[in-house]
XYZ file of C-alpha atoms in Angstrom:
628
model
C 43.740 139.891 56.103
C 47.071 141.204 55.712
C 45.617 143.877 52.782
C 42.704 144.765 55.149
C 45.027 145.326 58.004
C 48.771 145.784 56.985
C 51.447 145.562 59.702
C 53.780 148.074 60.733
C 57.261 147.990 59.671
C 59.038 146.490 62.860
C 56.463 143.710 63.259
C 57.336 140.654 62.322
C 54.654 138.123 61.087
C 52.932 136.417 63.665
C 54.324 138.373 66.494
C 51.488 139.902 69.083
C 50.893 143.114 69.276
C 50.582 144.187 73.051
C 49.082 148.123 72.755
C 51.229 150.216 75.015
C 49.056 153.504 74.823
C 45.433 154.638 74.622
C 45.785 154.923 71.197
C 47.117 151.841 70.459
C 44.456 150.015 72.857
C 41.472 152.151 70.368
C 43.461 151.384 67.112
C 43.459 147.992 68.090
C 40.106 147.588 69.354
C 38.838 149.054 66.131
C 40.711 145.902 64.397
C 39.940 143.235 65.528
C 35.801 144.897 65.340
C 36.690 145.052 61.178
C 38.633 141.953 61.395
C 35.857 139.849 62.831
C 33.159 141.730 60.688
C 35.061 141.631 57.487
C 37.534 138.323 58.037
C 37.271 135.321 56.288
C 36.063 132.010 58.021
C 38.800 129.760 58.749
C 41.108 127.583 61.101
C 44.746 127.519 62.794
C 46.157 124.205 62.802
C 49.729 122.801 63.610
C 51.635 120.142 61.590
C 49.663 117.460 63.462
C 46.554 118.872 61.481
C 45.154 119.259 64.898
C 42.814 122.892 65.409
C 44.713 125.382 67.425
C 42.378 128.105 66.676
C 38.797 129.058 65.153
C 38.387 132.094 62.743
C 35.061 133.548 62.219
C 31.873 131.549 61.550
C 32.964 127.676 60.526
C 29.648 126.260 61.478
C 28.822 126.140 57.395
C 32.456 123.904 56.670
C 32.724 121.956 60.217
C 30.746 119.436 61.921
C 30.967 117.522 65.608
C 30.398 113.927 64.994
C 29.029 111.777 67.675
C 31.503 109.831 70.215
C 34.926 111.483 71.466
C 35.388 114.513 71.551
C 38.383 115.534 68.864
C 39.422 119.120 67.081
C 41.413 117.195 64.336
C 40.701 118.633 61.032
C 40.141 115.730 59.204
C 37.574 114.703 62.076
C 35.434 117.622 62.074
C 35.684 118.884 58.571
C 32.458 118.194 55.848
C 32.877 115.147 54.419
C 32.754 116.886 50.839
C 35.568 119.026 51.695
C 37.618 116.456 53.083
C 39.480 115.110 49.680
C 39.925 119.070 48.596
C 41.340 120.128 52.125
C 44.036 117.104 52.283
C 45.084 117.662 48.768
C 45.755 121.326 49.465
C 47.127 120.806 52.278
C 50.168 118.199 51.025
C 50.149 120.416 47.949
C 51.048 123.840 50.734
C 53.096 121.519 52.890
C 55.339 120.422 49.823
C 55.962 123.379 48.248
C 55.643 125.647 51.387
C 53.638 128.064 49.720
C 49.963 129.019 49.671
C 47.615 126.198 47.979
C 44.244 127.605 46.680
C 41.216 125.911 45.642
C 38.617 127.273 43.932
C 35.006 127.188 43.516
C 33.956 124.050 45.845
C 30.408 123.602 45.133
C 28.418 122.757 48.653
C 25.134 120.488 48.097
C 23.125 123.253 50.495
C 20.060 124.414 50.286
C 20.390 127.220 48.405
C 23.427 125.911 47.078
C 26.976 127.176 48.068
C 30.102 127.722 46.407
C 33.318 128.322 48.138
C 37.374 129.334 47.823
C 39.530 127.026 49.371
C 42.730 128.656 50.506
C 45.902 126.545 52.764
C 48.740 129.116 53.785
C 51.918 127.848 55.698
C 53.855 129.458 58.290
C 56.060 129.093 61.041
C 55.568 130.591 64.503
C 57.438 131.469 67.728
C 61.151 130.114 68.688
C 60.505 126.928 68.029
C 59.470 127.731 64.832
C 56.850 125.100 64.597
C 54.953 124.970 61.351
C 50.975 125.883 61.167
C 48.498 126.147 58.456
C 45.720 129.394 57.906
C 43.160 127.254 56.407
C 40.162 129.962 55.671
C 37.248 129.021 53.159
C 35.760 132.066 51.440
C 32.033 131.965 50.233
C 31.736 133.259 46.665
C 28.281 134.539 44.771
C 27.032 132.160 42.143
C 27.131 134.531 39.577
C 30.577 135.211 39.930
C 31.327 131.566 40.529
C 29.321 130.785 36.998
C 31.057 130.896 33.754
C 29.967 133.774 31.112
C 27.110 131.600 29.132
C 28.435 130.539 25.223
C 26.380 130.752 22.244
C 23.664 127.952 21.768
C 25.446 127.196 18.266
C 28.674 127.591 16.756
C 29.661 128.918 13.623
C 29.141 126.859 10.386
C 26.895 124.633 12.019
C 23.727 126.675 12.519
C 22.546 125.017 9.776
C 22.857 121.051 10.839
C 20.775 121.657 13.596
C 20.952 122.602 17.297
C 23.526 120.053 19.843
C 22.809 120.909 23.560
C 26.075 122.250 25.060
C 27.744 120.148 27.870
C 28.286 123.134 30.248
C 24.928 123.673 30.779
C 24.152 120.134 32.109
C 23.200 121.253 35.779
C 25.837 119.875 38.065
C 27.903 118.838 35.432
C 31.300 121.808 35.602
C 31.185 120.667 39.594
C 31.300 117.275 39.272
C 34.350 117.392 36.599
C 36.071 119.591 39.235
C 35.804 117.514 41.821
C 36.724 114.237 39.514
C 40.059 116.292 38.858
C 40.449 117.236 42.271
C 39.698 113.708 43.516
C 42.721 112.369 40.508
C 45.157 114.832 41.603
C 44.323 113.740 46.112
C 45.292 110.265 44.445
C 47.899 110.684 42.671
C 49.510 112.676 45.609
C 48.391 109.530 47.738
C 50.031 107.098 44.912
C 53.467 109.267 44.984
C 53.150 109.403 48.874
C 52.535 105.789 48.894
C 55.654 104.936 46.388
C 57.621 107.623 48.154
C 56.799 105.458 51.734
C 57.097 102.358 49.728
C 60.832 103.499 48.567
C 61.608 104.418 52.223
C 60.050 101.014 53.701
C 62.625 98.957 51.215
C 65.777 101.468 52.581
C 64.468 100.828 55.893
C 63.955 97.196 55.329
C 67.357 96.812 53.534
C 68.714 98.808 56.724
C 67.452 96.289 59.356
C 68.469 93.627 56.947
C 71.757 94.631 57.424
C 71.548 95.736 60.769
C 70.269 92.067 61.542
C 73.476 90.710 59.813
C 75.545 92.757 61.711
C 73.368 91.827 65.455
C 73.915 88.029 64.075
C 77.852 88.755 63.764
C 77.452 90.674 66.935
C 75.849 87.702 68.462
C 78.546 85.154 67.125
C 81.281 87.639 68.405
C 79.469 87.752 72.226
C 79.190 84.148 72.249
C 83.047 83.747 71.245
C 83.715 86.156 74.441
C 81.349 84.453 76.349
C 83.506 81.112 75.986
C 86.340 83.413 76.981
C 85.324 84.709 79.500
C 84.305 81.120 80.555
C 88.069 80.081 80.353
C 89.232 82.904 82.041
C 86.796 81.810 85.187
C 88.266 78.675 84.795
C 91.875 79.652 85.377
C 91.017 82.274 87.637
C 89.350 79.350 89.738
C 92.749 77.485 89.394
C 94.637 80.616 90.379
C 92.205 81.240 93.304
C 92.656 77.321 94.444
C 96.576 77.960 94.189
C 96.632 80.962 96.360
C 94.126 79.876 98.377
C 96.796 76.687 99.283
C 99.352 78.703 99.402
C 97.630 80.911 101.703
C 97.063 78.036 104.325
C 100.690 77.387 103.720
C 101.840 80.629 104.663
C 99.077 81.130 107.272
C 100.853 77.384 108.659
C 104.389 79.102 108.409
C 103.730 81.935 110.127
C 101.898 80.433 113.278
C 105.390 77.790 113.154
C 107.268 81.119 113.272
C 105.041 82.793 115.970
C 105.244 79.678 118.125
C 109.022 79.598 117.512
C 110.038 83.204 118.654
C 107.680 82.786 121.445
C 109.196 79.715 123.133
C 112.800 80.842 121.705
C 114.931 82.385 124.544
C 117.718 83.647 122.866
C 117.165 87.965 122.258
C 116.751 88.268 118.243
C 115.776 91.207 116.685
C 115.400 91.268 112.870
C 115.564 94.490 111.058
C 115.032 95.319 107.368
C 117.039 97.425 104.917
C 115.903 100.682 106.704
C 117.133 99.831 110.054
C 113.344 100.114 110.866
C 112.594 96.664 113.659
C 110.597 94.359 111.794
C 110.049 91.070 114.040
C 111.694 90.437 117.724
C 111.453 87.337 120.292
C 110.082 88.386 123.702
C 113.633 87.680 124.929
C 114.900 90.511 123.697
C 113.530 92.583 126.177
C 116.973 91.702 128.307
C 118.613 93.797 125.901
C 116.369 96.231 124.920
C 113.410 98.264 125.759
C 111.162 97.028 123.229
C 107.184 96.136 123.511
C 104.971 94.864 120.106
C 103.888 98.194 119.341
C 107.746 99.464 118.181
C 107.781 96.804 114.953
C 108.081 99.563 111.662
C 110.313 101.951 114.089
C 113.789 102.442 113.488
C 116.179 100.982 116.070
C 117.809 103.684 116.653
C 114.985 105.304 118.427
C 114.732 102.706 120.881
C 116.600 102.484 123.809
C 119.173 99.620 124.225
C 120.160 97.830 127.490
C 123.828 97.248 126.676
C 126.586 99.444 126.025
C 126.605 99.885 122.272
C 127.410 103.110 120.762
C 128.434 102.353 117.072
C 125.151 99.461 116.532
C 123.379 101.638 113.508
C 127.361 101.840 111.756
C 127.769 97.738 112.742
C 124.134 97.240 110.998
C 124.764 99.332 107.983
C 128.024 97.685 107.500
C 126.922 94.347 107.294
C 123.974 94.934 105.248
C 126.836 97.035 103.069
C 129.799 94.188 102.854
C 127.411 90.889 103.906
C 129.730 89.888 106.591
C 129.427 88.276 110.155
C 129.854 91.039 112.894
C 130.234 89.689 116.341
C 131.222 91.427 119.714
C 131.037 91.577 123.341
C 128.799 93.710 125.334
C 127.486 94.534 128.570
C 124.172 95.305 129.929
C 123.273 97.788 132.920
C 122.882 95.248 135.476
C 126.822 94.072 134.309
C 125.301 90.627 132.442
C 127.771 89.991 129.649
C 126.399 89.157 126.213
C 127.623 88.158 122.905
C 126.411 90.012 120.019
C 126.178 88.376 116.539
C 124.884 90.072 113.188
C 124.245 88.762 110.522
C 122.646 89.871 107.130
C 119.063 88.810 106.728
C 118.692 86.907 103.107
C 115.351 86.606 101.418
C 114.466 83.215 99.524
C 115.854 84.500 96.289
C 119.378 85.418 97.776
C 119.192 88.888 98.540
C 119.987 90.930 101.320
C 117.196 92.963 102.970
C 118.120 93.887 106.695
C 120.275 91.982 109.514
C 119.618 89.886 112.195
C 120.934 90.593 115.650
C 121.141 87.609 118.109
C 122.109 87.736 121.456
C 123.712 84.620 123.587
C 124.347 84.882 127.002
C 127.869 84.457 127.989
C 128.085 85.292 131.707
C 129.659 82.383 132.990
C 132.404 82.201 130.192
C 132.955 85.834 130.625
C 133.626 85.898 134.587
C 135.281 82.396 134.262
C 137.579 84.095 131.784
C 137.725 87.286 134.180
C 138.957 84.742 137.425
C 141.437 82.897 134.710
C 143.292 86.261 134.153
C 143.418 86.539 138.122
C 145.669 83.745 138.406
C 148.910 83.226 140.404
C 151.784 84.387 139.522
C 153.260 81.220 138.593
C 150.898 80.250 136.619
C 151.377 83.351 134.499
C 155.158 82.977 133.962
C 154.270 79.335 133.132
C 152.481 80.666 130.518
C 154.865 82.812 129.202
C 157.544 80.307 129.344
C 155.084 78.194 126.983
C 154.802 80.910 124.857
C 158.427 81.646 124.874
C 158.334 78.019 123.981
C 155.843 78.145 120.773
C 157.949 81.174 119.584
C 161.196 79.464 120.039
C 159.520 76.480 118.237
C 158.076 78.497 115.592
C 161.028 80.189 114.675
C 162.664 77.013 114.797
C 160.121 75.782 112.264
C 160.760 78.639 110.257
C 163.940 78.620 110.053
C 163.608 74.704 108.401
C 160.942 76.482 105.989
C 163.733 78.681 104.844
C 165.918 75.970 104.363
C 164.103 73.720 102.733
C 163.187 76.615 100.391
C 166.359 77.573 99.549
C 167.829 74.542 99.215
C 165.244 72.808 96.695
C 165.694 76.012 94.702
C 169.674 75.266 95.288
C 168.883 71.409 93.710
C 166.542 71.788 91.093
C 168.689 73.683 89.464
C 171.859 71.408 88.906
C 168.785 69.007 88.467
C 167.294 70.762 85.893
C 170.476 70.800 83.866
C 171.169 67.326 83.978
C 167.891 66.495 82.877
C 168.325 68.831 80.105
C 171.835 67.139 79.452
C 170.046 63.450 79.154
C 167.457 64.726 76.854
C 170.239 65.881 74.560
C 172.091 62.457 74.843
C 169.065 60.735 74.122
C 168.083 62.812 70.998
C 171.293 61.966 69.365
C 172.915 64.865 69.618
C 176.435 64.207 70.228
C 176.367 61.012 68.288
C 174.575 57.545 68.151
C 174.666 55.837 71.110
C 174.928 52.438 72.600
C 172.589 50.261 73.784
C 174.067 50.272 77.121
C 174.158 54.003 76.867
C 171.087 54.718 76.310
C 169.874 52.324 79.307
C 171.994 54.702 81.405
C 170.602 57.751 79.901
C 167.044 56.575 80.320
C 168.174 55.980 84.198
C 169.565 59.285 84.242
C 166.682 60.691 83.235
C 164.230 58.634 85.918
C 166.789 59.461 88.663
C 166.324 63.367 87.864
C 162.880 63.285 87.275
C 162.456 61.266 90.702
C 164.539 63.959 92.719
C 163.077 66.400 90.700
C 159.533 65.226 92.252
C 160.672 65.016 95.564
C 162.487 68.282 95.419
C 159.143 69.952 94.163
C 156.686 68.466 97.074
C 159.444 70.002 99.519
C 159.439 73.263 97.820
C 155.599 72.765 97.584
C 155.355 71.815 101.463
C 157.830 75.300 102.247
C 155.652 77.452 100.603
C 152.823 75.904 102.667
C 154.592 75.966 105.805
C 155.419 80.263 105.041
C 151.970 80.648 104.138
C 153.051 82.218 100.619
C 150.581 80.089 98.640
C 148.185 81.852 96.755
C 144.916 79.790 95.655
C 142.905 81.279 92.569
C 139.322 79.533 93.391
C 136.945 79.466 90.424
C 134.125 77.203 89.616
C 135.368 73.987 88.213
C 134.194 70.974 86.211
C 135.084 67.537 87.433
C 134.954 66.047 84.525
C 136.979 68.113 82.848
C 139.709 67.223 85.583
C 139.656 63.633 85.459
C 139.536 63.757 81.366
C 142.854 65.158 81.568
C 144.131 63.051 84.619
C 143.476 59.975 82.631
C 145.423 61.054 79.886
C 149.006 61.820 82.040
C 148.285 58.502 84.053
C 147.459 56.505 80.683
C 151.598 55.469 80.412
C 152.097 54.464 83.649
C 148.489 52.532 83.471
C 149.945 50.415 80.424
C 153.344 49.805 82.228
C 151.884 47.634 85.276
C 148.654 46.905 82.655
C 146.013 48.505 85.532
C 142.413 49.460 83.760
C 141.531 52.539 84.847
C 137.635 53.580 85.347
C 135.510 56.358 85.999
C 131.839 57.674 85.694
C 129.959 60.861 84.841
C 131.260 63.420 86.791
C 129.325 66.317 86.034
C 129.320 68.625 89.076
C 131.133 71.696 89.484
C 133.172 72.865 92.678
C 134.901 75.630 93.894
C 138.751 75.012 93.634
C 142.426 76.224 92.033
C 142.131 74.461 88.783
C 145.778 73.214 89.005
C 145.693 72.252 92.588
C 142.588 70.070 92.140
C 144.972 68.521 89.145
C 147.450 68.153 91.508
C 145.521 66.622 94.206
C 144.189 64.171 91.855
C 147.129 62.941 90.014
C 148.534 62.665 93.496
C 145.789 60.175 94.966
C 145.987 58.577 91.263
C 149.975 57.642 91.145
C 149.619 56.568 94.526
C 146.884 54.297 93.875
C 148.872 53.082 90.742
C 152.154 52.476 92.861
C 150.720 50.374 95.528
C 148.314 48.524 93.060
C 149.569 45.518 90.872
C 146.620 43.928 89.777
C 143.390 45.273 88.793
C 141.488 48.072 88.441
C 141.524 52.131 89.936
C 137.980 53.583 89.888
C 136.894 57.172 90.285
C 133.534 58.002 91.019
C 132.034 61.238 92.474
C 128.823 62.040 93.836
C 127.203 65.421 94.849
C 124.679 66.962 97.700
C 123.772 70.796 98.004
C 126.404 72.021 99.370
C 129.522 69.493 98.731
C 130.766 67.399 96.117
C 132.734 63.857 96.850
C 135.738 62.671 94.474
C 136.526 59.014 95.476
C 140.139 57.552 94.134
C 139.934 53.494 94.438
C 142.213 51.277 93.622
C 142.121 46.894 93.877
C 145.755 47.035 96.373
C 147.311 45.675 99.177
C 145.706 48.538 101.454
C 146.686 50.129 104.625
C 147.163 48.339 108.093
C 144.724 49.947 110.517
C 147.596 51.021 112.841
C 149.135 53.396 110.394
C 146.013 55.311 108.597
C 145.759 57.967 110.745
C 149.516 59.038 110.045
C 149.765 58.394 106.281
C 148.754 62.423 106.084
C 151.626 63.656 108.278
C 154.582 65.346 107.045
C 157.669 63.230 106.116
C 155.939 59.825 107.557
C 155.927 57.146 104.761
C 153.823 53.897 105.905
C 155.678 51.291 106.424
C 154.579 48.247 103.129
C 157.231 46.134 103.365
C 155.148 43.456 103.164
C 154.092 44.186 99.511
C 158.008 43.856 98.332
C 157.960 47.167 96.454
C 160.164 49.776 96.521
C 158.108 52.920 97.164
C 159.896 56.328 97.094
C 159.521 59.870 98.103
C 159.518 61.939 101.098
C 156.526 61.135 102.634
C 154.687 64.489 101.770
C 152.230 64.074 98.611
C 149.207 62.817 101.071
C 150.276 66.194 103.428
C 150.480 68.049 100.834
C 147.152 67.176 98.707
C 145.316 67.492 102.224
C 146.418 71.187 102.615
C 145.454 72.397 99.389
C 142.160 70.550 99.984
C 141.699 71.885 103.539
C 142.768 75.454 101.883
C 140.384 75.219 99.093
C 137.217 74.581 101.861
C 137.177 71.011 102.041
C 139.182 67.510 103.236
C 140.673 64.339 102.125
C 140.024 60.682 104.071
C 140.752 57.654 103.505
C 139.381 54.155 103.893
C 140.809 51.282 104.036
C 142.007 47.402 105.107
C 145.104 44.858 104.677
C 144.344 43.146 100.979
C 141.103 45.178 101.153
C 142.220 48.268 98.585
C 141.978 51.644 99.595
C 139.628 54.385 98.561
C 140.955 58.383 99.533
C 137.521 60.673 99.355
C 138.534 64.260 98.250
C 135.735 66.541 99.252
C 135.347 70.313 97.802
C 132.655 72.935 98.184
C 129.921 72.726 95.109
C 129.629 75.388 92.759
C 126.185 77.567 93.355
C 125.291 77.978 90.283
C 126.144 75.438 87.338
C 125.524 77.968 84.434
C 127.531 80.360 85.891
C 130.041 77.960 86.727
C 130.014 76.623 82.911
C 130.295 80.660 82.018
C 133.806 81.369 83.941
C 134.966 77.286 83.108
């Protein structure tokens, strides 16, 4: 076809022509007329070997079965072309170039003889791949091999052998025995080519089934964790879901509280911004439910406040109490307390403002300043009084002070002087010597006491103390206490007892030594028989040191003045001769007032006593082990 009718230079192969001109419609015209008079029978079909298109007369090579209708090739082609058509057509569609066949004898009547031609080719965008099939019908004659001599050479003479080629049928039915050996073995190298693919496939899903197995195993593993994670998520859920109903309980106790509560409280948060308010507060405030997450400056206050935003920030800032007196604008008095708001975990995050109505203390205090006259140089005269007494009692501070500074120091030298005498220094000495020296030395060391508690009580009296209060451990202190007691333990052979004491408190290290070794020697002194016991005990906020001792005790008249200054309790019914001043128990109760807490005492006639020292607790015992 393409010799017949040759394309022009810019059309490609398989393109349409579309005739623009008159010309091109009669040029075109005219081929097609040649084409279909001179073309050669065939078929178009695509890769599914299904008939696209019909070329010339193909009555002589295709035939419609009976049932469905079908234009596959296979279907519709003569059953003696069939094996010669499939072979040609693997053999075109493997080596994508034309396939020929040729002469295919046809059993007609006359008989037939055709060329079998398969050409490939793609068409359109897609570039799809078709097949030209066409089936030329040849002349016998030129079909026929030239005829060879009846004998051959040299053999004329053995007599005549019939030569195969001549055997009627014979040429067509080798050619279609080698045509039917080469269709199978393309089917047998198909069929081990498929056979090759089927074992890579099957070794594929082999291993594809491994890995959906290990797949599988892995699922099921996260399947059982996913199981556990329900489970704790249930447990979670449960947990909030109490603690829900807890806080859901809290807040309604809250609600109900603020509601019945009559005291004006406003609570703020870090912002300033109102965050929760009792309906009380609308004495001091203009305030309805709709201003909670406004900031209180914006809303306009009753009373006569002008500085309440710098109050707020300044106790949120420093975390101390601010407290002071207003007025509202019908003249009510009120007192005005804020206080930092603290969270659960200890931190600051707003203020609370309460209000308490003080009205009648205000005006009584307003008609107290009105008083008479009199009554107002009265109370000047008892101030002049207090002064007068105060200086007074000053003046005794100052002399005490000076004058235990004045002894200890002539004290301090004769004690010095003993020790020097009793080390030998100036010679051996007696033995009645050294019983003087020794009472030398418990003479100055008495005065040298006494002189220090007065000193000691001065100081107090001045108010030139200093305290440095740091977390303490108890047990530490009465470890060493029993250690500067142990000598005069052994002297009136007292046991001495005490059990775990491991609480911490806030105190001056050396004061609460002091303290103790005062309630100790006491204890000691009045005790001659027995046992002295310290025990301590702890609650939140406090911790209890108890000193007792197995004595003659205290008579019930005279406890409540055994802590007053220069007041010694009058034992002369134990025969002992107790010194001092009568200021250790004054003393040891100021430093333990000073330090936040108290001393008592308890006790009976032949009963013992027991003096409870009783100090703040330590917040925190790991920081308070840190700074011991």
């Amino acid at each position: 076809i393409a010799e017949v009718f040759p394309l022009s230079r810019d059309q490609v192969p398989g393109e349409r022509i579309v005739p623009n001109t008159a010309a091109d419609i009669l040029r075109h015209d005219a081929d097609r007329a040649l084409l279909d008079r001179m073309g050669v029978p065939g078929v178009v079909v695509n890769d599914r070997l299904e008939i696209t298109q019909f070329r010339g007369d193909t009555a002589h090579v295709l035939q419609h079965a009976a049932g469905n209708a079908s234009l596959h090739l296979f279907k519709l082609i003569r059953p003696e072309l069939l094996p010669h058509v499939r072979g040609a057509i693997e053999t075109a569609r493997t080596s994508r170039d034309v396939a020929r066949v040729n002469p295919i004898a046809l059993p007609d009547d006359p008989p037939r003889m055709l060329n079998l031609e398969v050409i490939p080719f793609r068409s359109g965008q897609t570039r799809d791949r078709y097949f030209v099939i066409t089936f030329a019908q040849v002349d016998e004659t030129d079909a026929r091999p030239s005829a060879r001599p009846a004998t051959r050479s040299g053999r004329r003479a053995r007599g005549k052998q019939p030569d195969t080629e001549f055997v009627p049928g014979l040429r067509s039915l080798r050619e279609e025995l080698a045509e039917t050996k080469r269709y199978l073995q393309d089917v047998i190298d198909q069929y081990e080519g498929a056979n090759e693919e089927l074992r890579a496939a099957n070794e594929e899903l082999q291993s594809s089934l491994e890995e959906l197995q290990s797949k599988g195993e892995e699922l099921e593993t996260t399947k059982e964790e996913v199981q556990s994670t329900n489970e704790e998520l249930t447990t979670v859920n449960d947990e909030l879901r109490h603690r829900n109903l807890e806080l859901a309980a809290a807040s309604a106790d809250l609600a109900n509280v603020f509601a019945s509560t009559k005291i004006p409280i406003i609570i703020v948060d870090g912002n300033l911004a109102v965050r929760r308010f009792t309906p009380a507060a609308a004495h001091v405030v203009k305030i309805i439910p709709t201003d909670v997450g406004r900031p209180i400056a914006d809303l306009r206050l009753r009373v006569i406040l002008t500085d309440l935003e710098a109050r707020l920030v300044r106790t949120i800032a420093t975390l101390t109490l601010d407290q002071v007196d207003v007025q509202d604008d019908e003249g009510h008095w009120w007192s005005l307390t804020i206080r930092p708001y603290l969270t659960v975990d200890r931190k600051v995050d707003g203020a609370v403002l309460a209000f308490s109505d003080i009205d009648v203390i205000k005006r009584f205090s307003q008609e107290t300043e009105h008083t008479s006259e009199e009554r107002r140089l009265a109370l000047v005269e008892k101030e002049a009084a207090r002064l007068a007494a105060h200086d007074a009692n000053a003046a005794k501070t100052s002399f005490l002070t000076h004058l235990s500074h004045d002894l200890r120091t002539p004290l301090t030298a004769i004690s010095g002087y003993a020790d020097l005498l009793d080390l030998l220094v100036h010679g051996p000495l007696t033995a009645g010597q050294q019983q003087d020296v020794a009472r030398i030395k418990r003479s100055a060391s008495y005065l040298l006491g006494l002189i220090t508690d007065i000193l000691n009580f001065a100081k107090f009296e001045a108010g030139t103390t200093q305290l440095n209060v740091t977390p303490v451990s108890v047990e530490s202190a009465v470890s060493t206490l029993e250690a500067v007691v142990e000598p005069l333990l052994q002297v009136k052979g007292l046991r001495f007892e005490h059990g775990d004491c491991e609480a911490y408190v806030l105190a001056d290290a050396e004061r609460l030594q002091e303290i103790l070794q005062n309630l100790t020697t006491n204890a000691i002194k009045f005790t001659s028989a027995g046992t002295i016991t310290i025990r301590c005990w702890s609650t939140e906020a406090t911790v209890a040191i108890a000193v007792h001792d197995t004595g003659v005790g205290i008579p019930p008249d005279q406890v409540d003045r055994i802590f007053e200054p220069f007041v010694q309790v009058d034992r002369s019914f134990t025969n002992m001769a107790n010194g001092g001043v009568g200021l250790g128990l004054a003393i040891s109760r100021t430093l333990a007032r000073a330090m936040g807490g108290d001393i008592t005492v308890q006790s009976g006639l032949g009963a013992g006593s027991t003096f409870e020292l009783t100090l703040p607790r330590a917040p925190d015992r790991g920081s308070a082990a840190r700074s011991a």
